[in-house]
Short mmCIF file of C-alpha atoms in Angstrom, two decimals:
data_model
loop_
_atom_site.label_atom_id
_atom_site.label_comp_id
_atom_site.label_asym_id
_atom_site.label_seq_id
_atom_site.Cartn_x
_atom_site.Cartn_y
_atom_site.Cartn_z
CA MET A 580 -41.35 144.61 58.19
CA ARG A 581 -45.14 145.18 57.41
CA ILE A 582 -46.90 142.83 55.03
CA GLY A 583 -49.75 145.27 53.56
CA ALA A 584 -48.18 145.60 50.74
CA LEU A 585 -47.69 141.96 49.95
CA VAL A 586 -51.16 141.75 50.23
CA ALA A 587 -51.75 143.45 47.59
CA LEU A 588 -48.96 141.97 45.39
CA THR A 589 -49.78 138.64 45.94
CA ALA A 590 -53.79 139.27 45.69
CA ALA A 591 -53.72 137.57 41.96
CA ALA A 592 -52.32 134.32 43.35
CA TRP A 593 -55.17 134.12 46.08
CA SER A 594 -57.58 132.46 43.85
CA VAL A 595 -55.58 129.38 42.79
CA ALA A 596 -54.45 128.64 46.15
CA ALA A 597 -58.43 128.79 47.47
CA GLU A 598 -59.02 126.17 44.52
CA ARG A 599 -60.15 123.06 45.89
CA THR A 600 -57.86 120.10 45.02
CA THR A 601 -58.69 117.94 42.32
CA GLU A 602 -56.72 114.85 43.54
CA SER A 603 -58.76 112.15 44.44
CA THR A 604 -56.62 111.14 46.90
CA PRO A 605 -55.03 113.08 50.01
CA GLN A 606 -51.76 114.42 49.57
CA TYR A 607 -49.36 115.25 52.17
CA VAL A 608 -46.71 118.64 51.34
CA THR A 609 -44.23 119.52 53.67
CA GLU A 610 -41.39 122.03 53.33
CA ARG A 611 -38.98 124.13 55.11
CA LEU A 612 -38.75 127.85 54.16
CA ASP A 613 -35.58 129.47 53.89
CA ASN A 614 -36.27 131.79 56.99
CA GLY A 615 -36.87 128.11 59.08
CA LEU A 616 -40.82 127.87 59.17
CA LEU A 617 -41.90 124.35 58.98
CA VAL A 618 -44.66 124.37 56.42
CA THR A 619 -47.00 121.13 55.92
CA ILE A 620 -50.30 121.27 53.87
CA TYR A 621 -52.58 117.49 53.95
CA ALA A 622 -55.06 118.58 51.14
CA ASP A 623 -57.96 116.12 51.05
CA PRO A 624 -61.38 116.77 48.99
CA ARG A 625 -63.48 115.05 51.59
CA MET A 626 -62.53 117.62 54.11
CA PRO A 627 -65.45 120.31 53.88
CA VAL A 628 -63.57 123.34 55.91
CA VAL A 629 -59.77 124.30 55.61
CA SER A 630 -58.23 124.32 59.02
CA THR A 631 -55.13 126.60 59.99
CA GLU A 632 -52.79 125.59 63.49
CA VAL A 633 -49.43 127.54 63.75
CA TRP A 634 -47.79 125.61 66.55
CA TYR A 635 -45.01 127.53 68.24
CA HIS A 636 -42.65 125.74 69.95
CA VAL A 637 -42.99 127.58 73.10
CA GLY A 638 -44.88 126.92 76.27
CA ALA A 639 -44.82 126.76 80.17
CA ALA A 640 -42.07 124.29 80.57
CA ASN A 641 -39.96 127.04 78.66
CA GLU A 642 -40.45 129.88 80.74
CA ASP A 643 -37.59 131.26 83.43
CA PRO A 644 -38.31 133.26 86.53
CA ASP A 645 -38.88 136.05 84.83
CA SER A 646 -41.39 135.33 82.66
CA ARG A 647 -43.41 132.66 84.53
CA GLY A 648 -47.23 133.28 82.78
CA PHE A 649 -45.90 134.50 79.48
CA ALA A 650 -46.80 131.67 77.56
CA HIS A 651 -50.33 131.81 78.86
CA LEU A 652 -50.82 135.80 78.33
CA PHE A 653 -49.43 135.11 75.25
CA GLU A 654 -52.21 132.77 73.99
CA HIS A 655 -54.34 135.84 74.60
CA LEU A 656 -52.00 138.95 73.30
CA MET A 657 -51.39 137.28 70.01
CA PHE A 658 -55.18 138.60 69.39
CA ALA A 659 -54.11 142.20 70.08
CA GLY A 660 -53.37 143.68 66.56
CA THR A 661 -51.22 144.57 64.29
CA PRO A 662 -51.37 148.31 62.71
CA THR A 663 -52.38 146.06 59.24
CA PHE A 664 -55.23 144.04 61.17
CA PRO A 665 -55.99 146.09 64.35
CA ARG A 666 -57.80 144.28 67.17
CA GLY A 667 -60.34 142.74 66.72
CA ALA A 668 -60.09 142.26 63.05
CA TYR A 669 -59.64 138.51 63.13
CA ALA A 670 -62.30 137.55 65.18
CA ARG A 671 -64.43 139.65 63.29
CA TYR A 672 -63.62 137.93 59.86
CA VAL A 673 -63.92 134.53 61.35
CA THR A 674 -67.44 135.11 62.69
CA ARG A 675 -68.34 136.77 59.69
CA HIS A 676 -67.68 133.94 57.02
CA GLY A 677 -68.96 131.52 60.03
CA GLY A 678 -65.74 129.84 60.75
CA TYR A 679 -64.24 128.63 64.30
CA ARG A 680 -60.62 129.89 66.01
CA ASN A 681 -59.43 129.28 68.82
CA ALA A 682 -56.13 128.96 70.73
CA TYR A 683 -54.27 126.67 73.92
CA VAL A 684 -51.42 126.19 75.53
CA ASN A 685 -49.55 123.76 77.70
CA TRP A 686 -45.98 122.61 79.01
CA ASP A 687 -44.89 122.26 75.64
CA GLN A 688 -46.48 124.65 72.90
CA THR A 689 -48.62 127.30 72.45
CA VAL A 690 -51.06 126.72 69.01
CA TYR A 691 -53.72 129.05 67.50
CA VAL A 692 -56.27 127.58 65.46
CA SER A 693 -58.96 128.68 62.93
CA GLN A 694 -61.27 126.56 60.53
CA ILE A 695 -63.16 128.18 57.71
CA ALA A 696 -64.76 127.73 54.10
CA PRO A 697 -61.98 127.40 51.45
CA GLN A 698 -62.88 130.31 49.31
CA HIS A 699 -62.56 132.49 53.25
CA HIS A 700 -58.98 131.05 53.77
CA ARG A 701 -56.92 133.25 52.22
CA ARG A 702 -57.57 136.54 54.65
CA ILE A 703 -56.42 133.54 57.60
CA LEU A 704 -52.84 133.21 56.37
CA GLU A 705 -52.28 136.50 55.83
CA MET A 706 -52.83 137.68 59.44
CA GLU A 707 -51.16 135.08 60.73
CA ALA A 708 -48.14 136.20 58.79
CA ASP A 709 -48.54 139.36 60.01
CA ARG A 710 -49.00 138.85 63.80
CA MET A 711 -45.89 136.89 63.74
CA VAL A 712 -43.37 139.64 63.71
CA ASN A 713 -46.11 142.32 63.59
CA LEU A 714 -47.68 142.04 66.60
CA GLU A 715 -48.70 145.45 68.68
CA LEU A 716 -47.95 144.97 72.26
CA THR A 717 -49.08 148.28 73.69
CA GLN A 718 -49.54 148.89 77.39
CA ASP A 719 -53.50 148.85 77.28
CA ALA A 720 -53.74 145.53 75.18
CA LEU A 721 -51.60 144.16 78.08
CA ASP A 722 -53.50 145.48 80.78
CA ASN A 723 -56.74 144.22 78.71
CA GLU A 724 -55.35 140.81 78.70
CA LYS A 725 -54.12 140.82 81.90
CA LYS A 726 -57.78 141.09 83.65
CA ILE A 727 -58.80 138.47 81.07
CA VAL A 728 -55.94 135.97 82.18
CA THR A 729 -56.54 136.86 85.86
CA GLU A 730 -60.54 135.95 85.74
CA GLU A 731 -59.76 132.70 84.05
CA LEU A 732 -57.69 131.52 86.41
CA ARG A 733 -59.94 132.61 89.04
CA LEU A 734 -62.91 130.71 87.40
CA ARG A 735 -60.96 127.28 86.22
CA LEU A 736 -58.39 127.18 88.81
CA GLU A 737 -58.24 129.09 92.34
CA ASN A 738 -62.21 127.94 92.26
CA ASN A 739 -62.11 124.52 91.43
CA PRO A 740 -60.13 122.43 95.19
CA GLU A 741 -59.31 119.21 92.82
CA ARG A 742 -57.21 121.35 90.17
CA ARG A 743 -55.37 123.75 93.37
CA ALA A 744 -54.13 120.51 94.93
CA LEU A 745 -53.37 119.02 91.31
CA VAL A 746 -51.24 121.96 90.83
CA ALA A 747 -49.61 122.66 94.42
CA GLY A 748 -48.65 118.64 94.27
CA LEU A 749 -46.75 118.99 91.51
CA ALA A 750 -45.33 121.64 92.08
CA ALA A 751 -43.94 119.72 94.87
CA GLY A 752 -43.30 116.56 93.20
CA LEU A 753 -41.79 118.24 90.02
CA ALA A 754 -39.76 120.91 92.19
CA GLY A 755 -36.89 122.14 90.01
CA HIS A 756 -38.21 120.61 86.64
CA PRO A 757 -39.77 122.49 84.15
CA TYR A 758 -42.74 120.68 83.85
CA ALA A 759 -43.18 122.02 87.76
CA SER A 760 -45.06 125.24 86.72
CA THR A 761 -48.57 125.15 85.76
CA PRO A 762 -49.18 126.10 82.00
CA ALA A 763 -52.04 128.59 83.32
CA GLY A 764 -49.41 130.53 85.26
CA THR A 765 -50.87 132.22 88.58
CA ARG A 766 -52.30 135.57 89.69
CA GLU A 767 -48.82 137.14 91.07
CA ASP A 768 -46.92 135.77 87.64
CA ILE A 769 -49.81 137.56 85.68
CA ALA A 770 -49.85 141.04 87.95
CA ARG A 771 -45.53 141.76 87.53
CA ALA A 772 -45.83 140.84 84.25
CA THR A 773 -44.29 144.10 82.31
CA LEU A 774 -44.46 145.54 78.71
CA ASP A 775 -40.81 144.94 78.09
CA GLN A 776 -40.90 141.68 79.50
CA CYS A 777 -43.77 140.79 77.10
CA ARG A 778 -41.65 142.14 74.12
CA ARG A 779 -38.83 140.35 74.85
CA PHE A 780 -40.50 137.05 75.34
CA TYR A 781 -42.43 137.65 72.16
CA ALA A 782 -39.04 138.73 70.06
CA ARG A 783 -37.38 135.42 71.60
CA TYR A 784 -39.92 132.84 70.85
CA TYR A 785 -42.06 134.30 67.84
CA GLY A 786 -41.11 133.99 64.56
CA PRO A 787 -40.61 131.48 61.64
CA ARG A 788 -37.82 129.48 63.03
CA ASN A 789 -39.62 128.39 66.48
CA ALA A 790 -42.89 127.63 64.22
CA HIS A 791 -45.07 125.14 62.18
CA LEU A 792 -47.68 126.29 60.11
CA ILE A 793 -50.46 123.21 59.04
CA VAL A 794 -53.36 123.77 56.74
CA ALA A 795 -55.75 120.82 56.45
CA GLY A 796 -58.41 120.66 54.08
CA PRO A 797 -60.05 120.83 50.80
CA VAL A 798 -57.07 122.99 49.08
CA ALA A 799 -54.71 122.59 45.77
CA PRO A 800 -51.20 122.07 47.57
CA GLU A 801 -48.74 123.39 45.19
CA PRO A 802 -50.38 126.69 44.78
CA LEU A 803 -51.32 127.15 48.29
CA LEU A 804 -47.27 126.40 48.97
CA GLY A 805 -46.49 128.88 46.39
CA ASP A 806 -48.52 131.54 48.34
CA VAL A 807 -47.01 130.57 51.87
CA ARG A 808 -43.78 131.02 50.33
CA ALA A 809 -44.72 134.60 49.51
CA LEU A 810 -46.41 135.87 52.72
CA PHE A 811 -44.43 133.48 55.04
CA GLY A 812 -40.76 133.42 53.32
CA VAL A 813 -40.12 137.21 53.47
CA LEU A 814 -40.71 137.74 57.26
CA PRO A 815 -37.24 137.91 58.93
CA ALA A 816 -35.69 134.43 60.38
CA LYS A 817 -36.78 135.19 64.23
CA GLY A 818 -37.59 133.08 67.11
CA GLU A 819 -35.69 131.15 68.67
CA LYS A 820 -35.66 127.12 69.95
CA PRO A 821 -35.85 126.91 73.26
CA ASP A 822 -33.43 124.32 75.28
CA ASP A 823 -34.86 120.72 75.60
CA VAL A 824 -36.84 119.84 78.60
CA PRO A 825 -35.28 116.84 80.64
CA ALA A 826 -37.27 113.50 80.46
CA LEU A 827 -39.21 112.82 83.34
CA LEU A 828 -38.14 109.59 83.26
CA ASP A 829 -34.47 110.84 84.32
CA TRP A 830 -35.58 113.11 86.95
CA THR A 831 -35.17 112.47 90.57
CA PHE A 832 -38.10 112.91 92.65
CA PRO A 833 -39.11 112.92 96.19
CA VAL A 834 -40.32 110.16 98.11
CA GLU A 835 -42.97 111.66 99.66
CA VAL A 836 -44.95 114.73 99.39
CA GLU A 837 -47.37 116.68 102.11
CA LEU A 838 -49.41 119.45 101.57
CA THR A 839 -52.13 121.30 103.10
CA GLU A 840 -54.45 122.95 101.02
CA ASP A 841 -58.07 124.62 101.12
CA ILE A 842 -59.90 121.78 100.02
CA PRO A 843 -63.40 120.10 101.00
CA PRO A 844 -62.74 118.41 104.37
CA ALA A 845 -61.30 114.97 103.09
CA GLU A 846 -57.64 113.70 103.04
CA ALA A 847 -56.71 112.92 99.50
CA ALA A 848 -53.71 110.09 98.74
CA ALA A 849 -52.04 109.50 95.42
CA LEU A 850 -49.24 107.31 93.90
CA ALA A 851 -47.48 109.56 91.20
CA CYS A 852 -45.97 107.51 88.36
CA ALA A 853 -43.52 109.23 85.41
CA LEU A 854 -43.83 107.96 82.01
CA PRO A 855 -41.75 107.95 78.66
CA PRO A 856 -41.23 111.13 76.62
CA ALA A 857 -43.57 110.59 73.48
CA VAL A 858 -40.69 109.65 71.17
CA ALA A 859 -40.16 106.41 73.38
CA ALA A 860 -40.63 103.21 71.25
CA ASP A 861 -43.06 102.33 73.18
CA THR A 862 -45.31 104.69 73.32
CA ASP A 863 -48.63 103.21 71.77
CA ALA A 864 -48.62 100.81 74.35
CA VAL A 865 -48.78 103.21 76.67
CA VAL A 866 -51.65 105.10 75.10
CA LEU A 867 -53.71 101.75 75.05
CA MET A 868 -52.34 100.80 78.73
CA LEU A 869 -53.78 103.66 80.12
CA ASP A 870 -56.92 103.80 77.88
CA MET A 871 -57.76 100.01 79.22
CA LEU A 872 -57.11 100.82 82.56
CA ARG A 873 -59.60 103.38 82.37
CA ASP A 874 -61.89 101.61 80.62
CA PHE A 875 -61.34 97.98 82.30
CA GLY A 876 -59.11 98.47 85.63
CA ASP A 877 -61.66 99.15 87.74
CA PHE A 878 -59.92 100.90 90.20
CA GLU A 879 -62.43 103.05 91.28
CA ASP A 880 -65.01 100.41 91.47
CA LEU A 881 -62.65 98.64 93.49
CA LEU A 882 -61.56 100.78 96.35
CA VAL A 883 -65.31 102.87 96.40
CA ARG A 884 -67.71 100.49 95.76
CA ALA A 885 -66.48 97.21 96.83
CA ARG A 886 -64.26 97.73 99.27
CA ARG A 887 -65.69 101.17 100.24
CA GLN A 888 -61.95 102.34 101.34
CA ALA A 889 -62.43 105.66 99.89
CA LEU A 890 -65.05 108.20 98.88
CA PHE A 891 -63.34 108.84 95.53
CA ALA A 892 -60.66 107.28 93.40
CA GLN A 893 -59.52 107.61 90.14
CA HIS A 894 -56.66 107.33 87.86
CA ILE A 895 -55.31 110.85 86.51
CA VAL A 896 -53.38 110.83 82.98
CA MET A 897 -51.07 113.77 82.22
CA PRO A 898 -49.78 113.90 79.28
CA GLY A 899 -46.01 115.82 78.21
CA ARG A 900 -44.29 115.99 75.38
CA ARG A 901 -41.02 115.01 77.69
CA GLY A 902 -42.90 112.22 79.32
CA GLY A 903 -46.22 112.08 81.44
CA GLY A 904 -48.06 110.86 84.37
CA VAL A 905 -50.42 108.62 85.78
CA LEU A 906 -51.43 109.57 89.62
CA LEU A 907 -53.46 107.01 91.30
CA ALA A 908 -55.57 109.26 93.83
CA THR A 909 -57.81 108.78 96.35
CA ALA A 910 -60.14 111.00 99.21
CA ALA A 911 -61.31 109.77 102.65
CA LEU A 912 -63.04 111.40 105.51
CA PRO A 913 -59.53 112.81 107.89
CA TYR A 914 -59.89 110.23 110.21
CA ARG A 915 -57.87 107.69 108.79
CA ARG A 916 -53.80 107.39 109.18
CA LYS A 917 -52.04 108.65 106.36
CA GLU A 918 -50.27 104.76 106.24
CA THR A 919 -53.86 103.04 105.89
CA ALA A 920 -54.75 105.19 102.88
CA PHE A 921 -51.43 104.01 100.93
CA ARG A 922 -52.07 100.87 101.89
CA TYR A 923 -55.29 100.60 100.23
CA ILE A 924 -53.79 102.31 97.12
CA ASP A 925 -50.94 99.74 96.87
CA GLU A 926 -53.54 96.79 97.70
CA ALA A 927 -55.52 97.87 94.34
CA LEU A 928 -52.27 98.29 92.74
CA ASP A 929 -51.65 94.80 93.54
CA ASP A 930 -54.87 93.89 91.81
CA LEU A 931 -54.14 95.55 88.88
CA ALA A 932 -50.96 93.91 88.70
CA SER A 933 -52.85 90.80 88.23
CA LEU A 934 -53.85 92.29 84.69
CA SER A 935 -57.01 90.86 84.73
CA TRP A 936 -57.99 93.43 83.07
CA LEU A 937 -55.66 92.74 79.93
CA SER A 938 -56.96 90.44 77.55
CA GLU A 939 -57.32 90.12 73.81
CA GLU A 940 -60.65 91.16 74.05
CA ASN A 941 -60.35 94.39 75.95
CA LEU A 942 -57.06 95.37 74.02
CA ALA A 943 -59.44 94.71 70.61
CA ALA A 944 -62.31 97.23 72.23
CA ALA A 945 -59.28 99.95 73.32
CA LYS A 946 -58.17 100.05 69.91
CA ARG A 947 -61.25 100.27 68.33
CA LYS A 948 -62.07 102.94 70.76
CA ARG A 949 -58.96 104.76 69.80
CA LEU A 950 -59.62 104.23 65.80
CA LEU A 951 -63.10 105.63 65.79
CA GLY A 952 -61.89 108.99 65.72
CA GLU A 953 -58.97 108.03 62.71
CA TRP A 954 -61.99 106.80 60.68
CA ALA A 955 -63.60 110.06 61.74
CA ARG A 956 -60.39 112.32 60.79
CA PRO A 957 -60.64 112.16 57.15
CA TYR A 958 -63.86 114.68 57.33
CA ARG A 959 -62.12 116.62 60.00
CA SER A 960 -59.19 119.18 58.85
CA GLY A 961 -59.02 120.44 62.10
CA GLU A 962 -58.21 116.99 63.72
CA MET A 963 -55.74 115.99 61.21
CA ALA A 964 -54.15 119.70 61.62
CA ALA A 965 -53.64 119.00 65.33
CA ALA A 966 -52.28 115.51 65.17
CA ILE A 967 -49.69 116.69 62.83
CA GLY A 968 -48.67 119.24 65.01
CA GLU A 969 -48.29 116.85 67.60
CA ALA A 970 -46.59 114.30 65.67
CA HIS A 971 -44.32 116.49 64.24
CA TRP A 972 -43.17 117.85 67.74
CA TRP A 973 -44.17 115.30 70.08
CA ARG A 974 -42.89 112.24 68.23
CA GLY A 975 -40.14 114.43 65.44
CA ASP A 976 -42.30 112.97 62.57
CA GLY A 977 -45.75 114.48 61.16
CA ARG A 978 -46.32 111.76 58.95
CA LEU A 979 -47.00 109.61 62.06
CA ALA A 980 -50.45 111.29 62.34
CA LEU A 981 -51.22 109.60 58.77
CA ASP A 982 -50.00 106.01 60.70
CA THR A 983 -52.05 105.09 63.76
CA ARG A 984 -53.82 102.61 62.57
CA ARG A 985 -51.08 100.17 61.86
CA ARG A 986 -49.02 101.17 64.81
CA LEU A 987 -52.24 100.47 66.77
CA GLU A 988 -53.04 97.15 65.31
CA ALA A 989 -49.09 96.07 65.70
CA VAL A 990 -49.41 96.45 69.84
CA THR A 991 -49.71 93.58 71.42
CA THR A 992 -51.35 92.50 74.52
CA ALA A 993 -47.14 91.29 76.10
CA ASP A 994 -46.59 94.83 74.95
CA VAL A 995 -48.84 96.48 77.09
CA ALA A 996 -48.33 94.12 80.10
CA SER A 997 -44.57 95.10 79.58
CA ALA A 998 -45.56 98.86 79.94
CA PHE A 999 -47.68 98.47 82.93
CA ARG A 1000 -45.07 96.41 84.66
CA ARG A 1001 -42.28 99.04 83.71
CA TYR A 1002 -43.77 102.41 84.27
CA ILE A 1003 -46.32 101.43 87.05
CA ALA A 1004 -45.95 98.10 88.95
CA ASP A 1005 -42.24 98.03 88.99
CA ALA A 1006 -41.83 101.88 89.35
CA ARG A 1007 -40.89 104.20 92.03
CA PRO A 1008 -44.03 106.38 92.77
CA VAL A 1009 -43.78 109.57 94.48
CA ARG A 1010 -46.48 109.11 97.27
CA VAL A 1011 -48.64 112.53 97.62
CA TYR A 1012 -51.21 113.18 100.85
CA VAL A 1013 -52.92 116.21 100.81
CA TYR A 1014 -54.72 117.53 104.14
CA PRO A 1015 -57.59 119.97 104.26
CA GLU A 1016 -57.26 123.16 106.00
CA ARG A 1017 -60.29 123.14 107.93
CA VAL A 1018 -62.14 120.32 109.16
CA PRO A 1019 -66.17 120.69 110.81
CA TRP A 1020 -66.00 119.53 114.24
CA TYR A 1021 -68.26 116.98 113.28
CA VAL A 1022 -66.46 115.68 110.41
CA ALA A 1023 -63.30 115.08 112.43
CA TRP A 1024 -65.19 113.33 115.91
CA PHE A 1025 -67.80 111.72 113.68
CA GLY A 1026 -65.99 110.77 110.41
CA TRP A 1027 -65.07 107.08 111.52
CA LEU A 1028 -68.66 106.22 111.66
CA TYR A 1029 -69.17 106.67 107.76
CA PRO A 1030 -67.77 103.13 106.81
CA LEU A 1031 -70.18 101.40 109.36
CA ALA A 1032 -72.85 103.51 107.85
CA SER A 1033 -71.59 102.71 104.56
CA ARG A 1034 -71.71 99.05 105.14
CA LEU A 1035 -74.96 98.92 106.43
CA GLY A 1036 -76.47 100.74 103.72
CA VAL A 1037 -77.59 103.88 105.55
CA ALA A 1038 -74.68 106.42 104.02
CA PRO A 1039 -74.97 106.94 100.45
#
């Protein structure tokens, strides 16, 4: 359908909807329209701008073999334009009025973001409602976005050895699980996408039944909700909710994965542990546990600086709605046996299991660091909108975004210790080992001298 006529019919109501709220305290209003669209309005007079986010509950984990990379492709295609608002109209409007626009995709959702002054917000909703059902998918638009996405892949993934190895490790370690496919897609995925496939993907997943509209800022909630009903409520009830993704903790993983990748002449070893779904009762303890390991665990200091057993060490956290992962990874010159590399990581893990990093003082510091963002959030409508979207989709209740402080304060050192034991210390991690494709002869022959030179203070 076309909504151009509706814009004119509802123009008189816009001046009311764009007014700043006169309430002195924030208001949280949520409603599900008859066509399935979930709408949440967070009205706060302290916020200087209005943020709008549209969460489509489809990501890389919901792609099938015929639509690999499409979630990322549609992150771009949604700006292709409609008959009412041609390509570039959205960008020009936001730029002209000093706003901000963006979009991002991951395994679980694709999100479209804008921030703009209250008096200019009305047109944003018009354009979001329009492109929800009237996106103009043409071969020219597809060809253009293919070029852009392919260039992104080249810059951000293909030219980054660490990311290439990580993507390869995910594909092998999570084989068969929907999270095994990178949200970025691959050059081959994008190249074989056809216009008919894209139209089917859009018709299947993009629509009110699979979307969450969030508006946060200095708005009057009831008039704004009335206008949202007028613009979005008349849209057809399209948009299919994807099947839920299996929880990572319930998945069967291989014991070990070996890869050979085009990386610098070093061998990488990692222990990969699965984390619980975001709806788990101990999610807040897990979040603080990961923060404390990063800030106080000294995994890198132990292996690189204190023991000089690795050139590089890091713990990498990868969040996901149905479970994330944490990798304890190291890299060393390619002269060491694989079993030695894993023995060093196991020894470092044993040191972490002593819980020397877990104290009341460190837990309080981790909470303060997390809550710093909470204290600033009343002035950052974009952060509030994003928090509401994630709280609803990942944890089942958008209001949890307003309750972070109480939940974090309730976490104890015993809760953090329990989370560490359950998901890391007592887990059965996947062992991942990555060999470089090419090793210079002098590294292969004399790399074993590096530890000696390092201990003597000769090597950096």
